Coordinates of C-alpha atoms in Angstrom, one line a residue:
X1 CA -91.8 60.6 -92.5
X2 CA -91.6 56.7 -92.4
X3 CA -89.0 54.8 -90.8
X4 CA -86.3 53.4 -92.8
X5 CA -87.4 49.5 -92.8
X6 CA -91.0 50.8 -94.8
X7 CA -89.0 52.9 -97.3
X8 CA -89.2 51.1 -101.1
X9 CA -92.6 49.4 -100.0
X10 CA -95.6 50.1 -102.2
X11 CA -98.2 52.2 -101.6
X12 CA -101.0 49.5 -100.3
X13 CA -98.4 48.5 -97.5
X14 CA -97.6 52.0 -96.8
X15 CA -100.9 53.1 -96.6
X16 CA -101.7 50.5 -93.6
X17 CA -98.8 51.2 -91.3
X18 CA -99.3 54.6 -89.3
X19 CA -96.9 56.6 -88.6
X20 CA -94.5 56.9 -85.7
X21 CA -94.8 60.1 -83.6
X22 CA -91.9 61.3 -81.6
X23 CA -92.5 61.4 -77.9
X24 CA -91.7 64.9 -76.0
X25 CA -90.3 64.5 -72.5
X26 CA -92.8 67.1 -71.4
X27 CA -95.5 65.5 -72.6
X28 CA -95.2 61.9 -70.8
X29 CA -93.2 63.4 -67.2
X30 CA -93.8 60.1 -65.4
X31 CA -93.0 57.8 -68.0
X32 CA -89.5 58.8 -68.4
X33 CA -88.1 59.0 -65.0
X34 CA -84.7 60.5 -63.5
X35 CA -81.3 58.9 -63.1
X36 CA -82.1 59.1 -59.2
X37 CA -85.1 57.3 -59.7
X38 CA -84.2 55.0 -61.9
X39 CA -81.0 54.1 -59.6
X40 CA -83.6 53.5 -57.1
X41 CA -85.8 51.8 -58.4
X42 CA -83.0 49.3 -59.6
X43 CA -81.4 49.1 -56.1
X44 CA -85.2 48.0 -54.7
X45 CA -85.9 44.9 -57.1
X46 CA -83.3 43.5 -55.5
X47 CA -83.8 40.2 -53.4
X48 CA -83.3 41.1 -49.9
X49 CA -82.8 38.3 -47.0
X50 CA -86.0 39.2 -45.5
X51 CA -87.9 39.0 -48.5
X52 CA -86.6 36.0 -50.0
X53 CA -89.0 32.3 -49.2
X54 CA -88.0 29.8 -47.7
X55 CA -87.1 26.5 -50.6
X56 CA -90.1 24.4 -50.0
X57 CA -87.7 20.9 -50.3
X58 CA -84.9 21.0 -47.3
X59 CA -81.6 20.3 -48.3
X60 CA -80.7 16.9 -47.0
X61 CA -77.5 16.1 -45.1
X62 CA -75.4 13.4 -46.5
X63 CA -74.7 11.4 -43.3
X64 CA -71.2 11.2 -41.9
X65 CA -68.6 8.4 -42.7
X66 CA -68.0 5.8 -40.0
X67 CA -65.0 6.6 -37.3
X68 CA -62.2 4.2 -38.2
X69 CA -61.3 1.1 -36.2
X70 CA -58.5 2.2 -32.8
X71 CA -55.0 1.3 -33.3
X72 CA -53.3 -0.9 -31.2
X73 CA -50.7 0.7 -29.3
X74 CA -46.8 0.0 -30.2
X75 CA -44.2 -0.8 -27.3
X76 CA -42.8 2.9 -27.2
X77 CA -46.6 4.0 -26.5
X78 CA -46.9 1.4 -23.9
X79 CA -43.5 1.9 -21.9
X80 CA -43.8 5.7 -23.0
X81 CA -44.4 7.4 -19.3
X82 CA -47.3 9.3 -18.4
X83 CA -45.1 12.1 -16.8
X84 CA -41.9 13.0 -15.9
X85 CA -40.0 11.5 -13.1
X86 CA -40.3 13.3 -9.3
X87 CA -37.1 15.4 -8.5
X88 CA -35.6 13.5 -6.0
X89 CA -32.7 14.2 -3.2
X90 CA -29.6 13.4 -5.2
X91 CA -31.0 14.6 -8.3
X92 CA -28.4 17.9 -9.0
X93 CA -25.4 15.9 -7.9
X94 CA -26.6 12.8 -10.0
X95 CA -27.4 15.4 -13.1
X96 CA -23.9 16.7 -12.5
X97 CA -22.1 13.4 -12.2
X98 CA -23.8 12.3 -15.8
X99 CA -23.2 15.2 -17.1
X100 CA -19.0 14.6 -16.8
X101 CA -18.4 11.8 -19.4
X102 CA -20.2 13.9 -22.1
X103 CA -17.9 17.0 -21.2
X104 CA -14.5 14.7 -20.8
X105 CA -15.3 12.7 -24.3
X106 CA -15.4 9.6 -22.2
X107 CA -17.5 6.7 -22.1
X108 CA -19.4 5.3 -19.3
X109 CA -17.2 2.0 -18.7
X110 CA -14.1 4.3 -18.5
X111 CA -15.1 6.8 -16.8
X112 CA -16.6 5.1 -13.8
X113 CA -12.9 3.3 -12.6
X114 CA -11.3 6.7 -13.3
X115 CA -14.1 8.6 -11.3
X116 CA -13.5 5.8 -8.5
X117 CA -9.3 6.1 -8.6
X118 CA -9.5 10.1 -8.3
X119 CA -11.9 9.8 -5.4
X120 CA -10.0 7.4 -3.5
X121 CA -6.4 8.7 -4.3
X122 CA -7.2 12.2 -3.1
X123 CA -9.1 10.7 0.1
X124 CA -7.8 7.0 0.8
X125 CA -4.5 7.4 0.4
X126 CA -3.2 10.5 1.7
X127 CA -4.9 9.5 5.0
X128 CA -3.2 6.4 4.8
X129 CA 0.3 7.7 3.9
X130 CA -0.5 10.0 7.4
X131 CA -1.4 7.2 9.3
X132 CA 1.8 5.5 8.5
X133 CA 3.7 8.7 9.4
X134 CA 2.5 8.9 12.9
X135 CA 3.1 5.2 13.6
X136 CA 6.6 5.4 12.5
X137 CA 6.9 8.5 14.8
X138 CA 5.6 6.4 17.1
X139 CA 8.3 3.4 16.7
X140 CA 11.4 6.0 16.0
X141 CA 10.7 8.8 18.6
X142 CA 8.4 8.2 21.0
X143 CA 8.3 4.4 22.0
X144 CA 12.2 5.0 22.9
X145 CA 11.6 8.2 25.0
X146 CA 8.5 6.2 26.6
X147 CA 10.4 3.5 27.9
X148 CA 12.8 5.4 29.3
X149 CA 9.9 7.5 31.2
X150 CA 8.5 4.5 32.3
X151 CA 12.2 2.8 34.0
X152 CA 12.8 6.0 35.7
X153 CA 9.2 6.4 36.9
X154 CA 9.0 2.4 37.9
X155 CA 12.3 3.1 39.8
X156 CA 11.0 6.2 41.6
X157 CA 8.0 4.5 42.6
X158 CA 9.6 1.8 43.7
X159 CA 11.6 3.9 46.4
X160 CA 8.8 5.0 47.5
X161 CA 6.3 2.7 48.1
X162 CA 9.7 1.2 50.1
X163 CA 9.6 3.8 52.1
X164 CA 5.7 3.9 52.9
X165 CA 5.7 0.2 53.4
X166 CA 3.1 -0.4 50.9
X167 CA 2.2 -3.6 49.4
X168 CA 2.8 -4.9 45.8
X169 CA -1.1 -4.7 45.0
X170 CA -0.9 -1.1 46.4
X171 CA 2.5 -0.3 44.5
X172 CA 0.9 -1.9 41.1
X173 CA -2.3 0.8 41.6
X174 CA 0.3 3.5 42.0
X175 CA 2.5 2.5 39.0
X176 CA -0.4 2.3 36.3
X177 CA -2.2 5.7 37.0
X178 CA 1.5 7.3 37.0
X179 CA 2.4 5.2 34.0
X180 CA -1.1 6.2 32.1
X181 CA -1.2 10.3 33.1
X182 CA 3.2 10.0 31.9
X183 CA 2.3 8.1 28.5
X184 CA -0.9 10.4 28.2
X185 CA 1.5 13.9 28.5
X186 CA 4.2 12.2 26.6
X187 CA 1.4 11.9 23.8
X188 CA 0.5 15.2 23.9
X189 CA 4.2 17.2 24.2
X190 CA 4.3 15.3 20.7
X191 CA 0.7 15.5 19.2
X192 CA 0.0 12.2 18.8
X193 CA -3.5 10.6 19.2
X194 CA -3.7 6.6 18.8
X195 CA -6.9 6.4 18.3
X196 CA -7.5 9.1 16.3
X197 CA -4.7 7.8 14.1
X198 CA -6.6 4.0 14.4
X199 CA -10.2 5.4 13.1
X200 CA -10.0 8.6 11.2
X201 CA -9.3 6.1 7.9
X202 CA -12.9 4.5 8.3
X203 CA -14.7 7.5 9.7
X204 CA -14.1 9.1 6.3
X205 CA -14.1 6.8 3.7
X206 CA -17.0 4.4 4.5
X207 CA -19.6 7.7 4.3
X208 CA -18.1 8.8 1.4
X209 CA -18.5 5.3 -0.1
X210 CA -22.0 5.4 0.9
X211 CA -22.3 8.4 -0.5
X212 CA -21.1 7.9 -4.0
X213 CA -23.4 4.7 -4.2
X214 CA -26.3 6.7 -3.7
X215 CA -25.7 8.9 -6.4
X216 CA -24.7 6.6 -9.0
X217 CA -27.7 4.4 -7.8
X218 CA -30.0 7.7 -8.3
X219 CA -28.4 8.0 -11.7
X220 CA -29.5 5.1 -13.1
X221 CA -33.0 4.5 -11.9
X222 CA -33.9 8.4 -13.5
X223 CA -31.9 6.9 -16.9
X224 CA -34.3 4.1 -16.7
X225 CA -37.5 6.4 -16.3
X226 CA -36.5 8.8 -18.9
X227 CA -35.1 6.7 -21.2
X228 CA -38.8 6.2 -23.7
X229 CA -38.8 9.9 -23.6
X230 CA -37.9 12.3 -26.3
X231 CA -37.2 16.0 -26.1
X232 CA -40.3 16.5 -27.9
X233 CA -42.1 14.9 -24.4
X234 CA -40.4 17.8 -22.8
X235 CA -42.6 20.8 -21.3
X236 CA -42.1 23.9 -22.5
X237 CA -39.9 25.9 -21.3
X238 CA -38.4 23.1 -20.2
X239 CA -37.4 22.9 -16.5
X240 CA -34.0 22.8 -15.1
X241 CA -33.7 19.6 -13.8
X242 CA -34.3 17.8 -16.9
X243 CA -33.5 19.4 -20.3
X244 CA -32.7 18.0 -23.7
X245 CA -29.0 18.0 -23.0
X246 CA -29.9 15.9 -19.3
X247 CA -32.2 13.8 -21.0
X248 CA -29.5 13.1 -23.9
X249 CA -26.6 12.4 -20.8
X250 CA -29.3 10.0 -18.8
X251 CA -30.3 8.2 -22.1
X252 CA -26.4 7.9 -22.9
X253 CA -26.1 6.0 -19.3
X254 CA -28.8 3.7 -19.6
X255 CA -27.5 2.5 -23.2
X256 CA -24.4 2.1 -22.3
X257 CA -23.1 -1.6 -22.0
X258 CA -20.4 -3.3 -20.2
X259 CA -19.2 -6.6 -21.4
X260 CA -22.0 -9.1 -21.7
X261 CA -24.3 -6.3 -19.7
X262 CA -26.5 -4.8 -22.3
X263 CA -27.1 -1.9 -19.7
X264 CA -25.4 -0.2 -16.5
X265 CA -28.3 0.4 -15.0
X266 CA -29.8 -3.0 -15.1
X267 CA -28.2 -5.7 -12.7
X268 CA -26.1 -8.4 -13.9
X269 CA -28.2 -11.2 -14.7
X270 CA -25.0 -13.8 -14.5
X271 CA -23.6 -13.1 -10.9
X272 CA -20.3 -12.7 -11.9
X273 CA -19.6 -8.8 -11.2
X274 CA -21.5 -9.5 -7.9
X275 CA -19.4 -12.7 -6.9
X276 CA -15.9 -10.6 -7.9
X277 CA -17.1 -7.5 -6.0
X278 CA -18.0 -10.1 -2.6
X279 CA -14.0 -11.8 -3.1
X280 CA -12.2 -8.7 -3.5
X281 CA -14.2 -7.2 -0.2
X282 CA -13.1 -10.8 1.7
X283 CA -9.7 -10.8 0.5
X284 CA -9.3 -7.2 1.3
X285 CA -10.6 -7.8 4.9
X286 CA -8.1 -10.3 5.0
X287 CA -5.4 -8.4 4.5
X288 CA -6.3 -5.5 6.8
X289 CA -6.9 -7.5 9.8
X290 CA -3.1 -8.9 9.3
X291 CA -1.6 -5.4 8.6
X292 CA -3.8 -4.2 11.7
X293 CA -2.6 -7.5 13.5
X294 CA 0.8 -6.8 13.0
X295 CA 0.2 -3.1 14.6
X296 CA -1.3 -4.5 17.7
X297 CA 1.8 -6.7 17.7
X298 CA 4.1 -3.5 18.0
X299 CA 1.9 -2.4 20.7
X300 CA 2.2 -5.3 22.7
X301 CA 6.0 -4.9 22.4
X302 CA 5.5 -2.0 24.1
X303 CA 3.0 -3.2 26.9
X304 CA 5.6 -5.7 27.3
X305 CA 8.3 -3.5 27.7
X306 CA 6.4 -1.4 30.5
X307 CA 5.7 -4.9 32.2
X308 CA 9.3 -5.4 32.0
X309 CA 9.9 -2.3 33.8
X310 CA 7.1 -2.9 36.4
X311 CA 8.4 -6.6 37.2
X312 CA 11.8 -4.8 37.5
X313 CA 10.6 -2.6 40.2
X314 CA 8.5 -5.0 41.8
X315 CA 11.5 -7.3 42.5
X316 CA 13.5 -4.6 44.0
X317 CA 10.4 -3.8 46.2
X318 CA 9.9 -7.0 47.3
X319 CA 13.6 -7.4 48.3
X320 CA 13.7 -3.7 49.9
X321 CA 10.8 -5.3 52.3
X322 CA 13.0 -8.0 53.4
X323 CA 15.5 -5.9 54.0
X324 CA 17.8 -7.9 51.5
X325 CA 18.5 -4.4 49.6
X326 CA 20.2 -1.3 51.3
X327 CA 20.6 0.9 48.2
X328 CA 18.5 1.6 45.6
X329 CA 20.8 0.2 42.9
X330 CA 20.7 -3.1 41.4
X331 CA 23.0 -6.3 42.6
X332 CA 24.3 -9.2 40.3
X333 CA 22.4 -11.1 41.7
X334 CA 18.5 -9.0 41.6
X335 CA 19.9 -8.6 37.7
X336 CA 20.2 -12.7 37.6
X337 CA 16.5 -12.8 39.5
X338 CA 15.0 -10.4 37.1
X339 CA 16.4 -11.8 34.2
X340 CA 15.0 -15.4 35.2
X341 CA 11.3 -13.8 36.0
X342 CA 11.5 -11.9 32.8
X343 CA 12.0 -15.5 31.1
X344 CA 9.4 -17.4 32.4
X345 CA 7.1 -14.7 31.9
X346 CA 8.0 -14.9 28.3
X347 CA 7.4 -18.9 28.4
X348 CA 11.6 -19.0 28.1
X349 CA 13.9 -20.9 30.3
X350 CA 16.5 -17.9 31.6
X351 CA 18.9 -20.4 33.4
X352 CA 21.0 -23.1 32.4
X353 CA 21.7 -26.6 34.2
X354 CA 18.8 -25.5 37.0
X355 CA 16.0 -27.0 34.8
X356 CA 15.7 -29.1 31.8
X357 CA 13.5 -28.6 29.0
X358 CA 11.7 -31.5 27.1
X359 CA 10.8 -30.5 23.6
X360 CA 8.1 -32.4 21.3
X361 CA 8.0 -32.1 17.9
X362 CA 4.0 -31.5 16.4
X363 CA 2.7 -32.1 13.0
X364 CA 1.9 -29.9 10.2
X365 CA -1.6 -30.1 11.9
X366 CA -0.8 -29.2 15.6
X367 CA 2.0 -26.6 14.4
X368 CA -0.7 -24.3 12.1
X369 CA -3.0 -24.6 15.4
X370 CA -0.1 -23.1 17.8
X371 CA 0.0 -20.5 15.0
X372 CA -3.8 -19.6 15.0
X373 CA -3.8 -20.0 18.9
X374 CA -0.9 -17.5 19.2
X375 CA -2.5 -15.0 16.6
X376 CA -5.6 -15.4 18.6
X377 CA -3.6 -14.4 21.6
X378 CA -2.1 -11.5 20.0
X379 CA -5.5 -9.9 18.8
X380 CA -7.6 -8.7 21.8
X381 CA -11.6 -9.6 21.8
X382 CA -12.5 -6.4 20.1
X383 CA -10.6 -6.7 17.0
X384 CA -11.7 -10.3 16.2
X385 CA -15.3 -9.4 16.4
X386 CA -14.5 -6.8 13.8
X387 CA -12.6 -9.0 11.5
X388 CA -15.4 -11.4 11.8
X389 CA -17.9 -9.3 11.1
X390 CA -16.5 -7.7 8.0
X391 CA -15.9 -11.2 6.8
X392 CA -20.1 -11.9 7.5
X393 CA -20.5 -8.1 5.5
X394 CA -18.4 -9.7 2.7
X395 CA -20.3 -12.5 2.2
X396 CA -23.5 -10.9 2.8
X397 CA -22.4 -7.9 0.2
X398 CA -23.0 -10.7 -2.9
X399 CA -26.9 -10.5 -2.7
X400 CA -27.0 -6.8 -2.1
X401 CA -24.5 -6.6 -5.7
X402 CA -26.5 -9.2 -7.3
X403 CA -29.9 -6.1 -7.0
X404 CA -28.0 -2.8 -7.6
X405 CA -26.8 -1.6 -10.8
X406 CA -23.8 -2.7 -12.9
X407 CA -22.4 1.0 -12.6
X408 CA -22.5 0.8 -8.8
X409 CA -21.3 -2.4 -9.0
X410 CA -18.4 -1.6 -11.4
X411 CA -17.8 1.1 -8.5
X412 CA -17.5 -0.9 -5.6
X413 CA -15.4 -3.7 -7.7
X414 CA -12.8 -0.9 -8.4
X415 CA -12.8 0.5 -4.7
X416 CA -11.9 -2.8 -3.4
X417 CA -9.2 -3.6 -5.8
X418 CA -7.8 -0.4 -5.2
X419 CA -7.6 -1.0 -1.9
X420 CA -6.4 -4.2 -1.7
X421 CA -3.5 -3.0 -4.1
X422 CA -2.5 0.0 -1.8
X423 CA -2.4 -2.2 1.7
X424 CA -0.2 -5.0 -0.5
X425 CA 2.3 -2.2 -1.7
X426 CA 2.1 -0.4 1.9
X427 CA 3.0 -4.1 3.8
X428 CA 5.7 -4.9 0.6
X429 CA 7.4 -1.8 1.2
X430 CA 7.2 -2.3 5.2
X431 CA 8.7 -5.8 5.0
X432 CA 11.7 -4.8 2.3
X433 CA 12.4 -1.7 5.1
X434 CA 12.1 -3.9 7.7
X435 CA 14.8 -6.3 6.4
X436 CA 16.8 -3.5 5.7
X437 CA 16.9 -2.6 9.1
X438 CA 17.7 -5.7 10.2
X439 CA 20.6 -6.3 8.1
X440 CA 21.7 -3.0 9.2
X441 CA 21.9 -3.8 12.9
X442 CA 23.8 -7.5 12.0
X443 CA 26.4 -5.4 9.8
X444 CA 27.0 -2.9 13.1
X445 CA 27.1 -5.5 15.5

């Protein structure tokens, strides 16, 4: 049998080629191998790790491209903080306080004057309107019942010490501790405490003004600090004391401008908010030490009034000693005497055709100095040294406005001017009363 590609050759050709003899499986075992074998045999002519050589050429490394030249920092990178501002003393009142305009829909330069008029309206001026009740109490009901105390108690005492013999130094000892303990029970049957009623006003409202400053003035030194940040500066989770919604409320307060102030928290550069806030505090010192002036003027009345009484008794006890009175009443004549001492004590002339009176008429010049002289009489020691001094504090407030803040500024500007409106109205509506009263007791007489 010849295979099919020798078929149709001649017979030389076929002759040559020998022929092809099947091959039995049994007869060549280990030249035709199993499936397993030849599955194995397959898997171990493959290159393992272990067997393969190392390349004799190494791969070489293509070297690395140059780092690229630093980039200057911008301004945000050099004002940006490296950390967050300490938490300070004031901090959850000051995080409160800037919170407020945010929540009322109100902007910085409006809310500070309203901040400052409901502060001092629900502090200032109900102690003032309660001030001004007890001293009319004072004037209606008490001075009156006083002074007739003080007659009965200068008469009694004056019987007495006639009767002991004692002397007018002795009878003056006696008369003021009885006249002191009387005025001091007559105070108390009616609950009234002068100088309670004198210094309750600034025993409140300076601390409270100090205190207010402080936080506004904490307020805007943390607005400065935070004010390069971003929320995205913020740690996470982000603390309580300065979250995105504080940090947008702080940054609000340091852009905010007033007038020609680019910010609040920066101070005024042209001196004139600090040279307004020093004028209102002198003109409102001013004005306090004539309305307080004019209080020590009603309390004289009444010192005078007692020393009207005393004089009073004193004549009668001199006159007792003498034996020139036999009954404890008063004479024509001890009226006439203690009319005439009553005078001169008063720098009047009580009698007429006894002594004559030369009068000289003064300048503008010498007249205004008779009226500072008898102001100066009027107002003890004490109260001029405070009027003086809050006219030094005044003047010396200008440089301390010219370093804080605008916002405190703004607040201390609208304290004083409200203020100095409430003691004008106050001594407006005293004077118009006053007049009324007067007119009154013309149209009775």
């Amino acid at each position: 049998m010849l295979p099919r590609p020798l078929v149709g050759l001649g017979p030389s050709i076929r002759s040559n080629v020998r022929p092809i003899l099947p091959i039995k499986k049994r007869a060549f075992p280990m030249l035709l191998p199993g499936p397993s074998l030849v599955a194995s045999r397959a898997f171990s002519l493959w290159p393992s790790q272990s067997n393969a050589t190392p390349s004799p050429l190494p791969i070489e490394t293509l070297p690395s491209p140059p780092p690229p030249p630093p980039r200057p920092p911008t301004m945000s990178e050099l004002s940006m903080p490296t950390s967050l501002p300490d938490p300070t003393l004031w901090e959850p009142l000051s995080t409160l306080l800037v919170s407020l305009p945010a929540t009322l829909h109100l902007t910085w330069p409006l809310f500070l004057p309203l901040l400052t008029l409901l502060i001092r309206s629900s502090s200032m001026i109900p102690l003032q309107l309660w001030q001004r009740r007890q001293m009319r109490r004072f004037a209606t009901v008490i001075r009156p019942r006083l002074k007739g105390v003080h007659e009965s108690l200068a008469l009694n005492l004056r019987d007495s010490s006639r009767r002991k013999g004692l002397s007018y130094e002795q009878y003056e000892q006696e008369y003021k501790k009885a006249s002191k303990e009387a005025t001091r029970q007559m105070y108390r049957s009616y609950g009234f405490h002068p100088r309670l009623t004198m210094y309750i006003g600034p025993l409140i409202n300076i601390p409270l003004f100090i205190f207010i400053s402080l936080i506004l003035r904490d307020a805007c030194q943390r607005a400065l600090l935070v004010l390069p940040l971003s929320p995205a500066h913020l740690p996470l989770p982000s603390s309580a004391t300065l979250t995105p919604e504080i940090l947008s409320n702080l940054q609000d307060l340091a852009t905010s401008s007033f007038l020609w102030c680019p910010s609040l928290c920066l101070p005024d550069s042209t001196m004139f908010v600090p040279l307004m806030v020093g004028l209102a505090t002198l003109v409102n010192t001013e004005v306090s030490a004539k309305l307080r002036r004019a209080v020590m003027r009603a309390g004289k009345e009444v010192d005078r009034i007692e020393g009207r009484i005393a004089g009073n008794a004193v004549v009668g006890l001199r006159m007792g000693q003498v034996g020139a009175l036999g009954t404890s009443g008063l004479t024509a004549a001890e009226k006439r005497r203690i009319t005439v001492i009553n005078s001169r004590r008063e720098g009047n002339d009580g009698t007429r055709g006894l002594t004559t009176q030369t009068r000289t008429t003064n300048g503008p010049k010498e007249q205004v100095q008779e009226v500072v002289e008898a102001e100066d009489e009027e107002e003890p020691r004490s109260s001029r040294i405070i009027t003086n001094a809050m006219r030094c504090a005044s003047v010396a407030f200008i440089p301390i406005a010219a370093m804080a803040p605008v916002a405190v500024c703004l607040y201390w500007l609208t304290s004083n001017c409200l203020t100095l409106l409430t003691n004008l109205t106050f001594a407006y509506y005293d004077r118009t009363r006053e007049r009324k009263e007067r007119l009154d007791k013309i149209l009775r007489r």
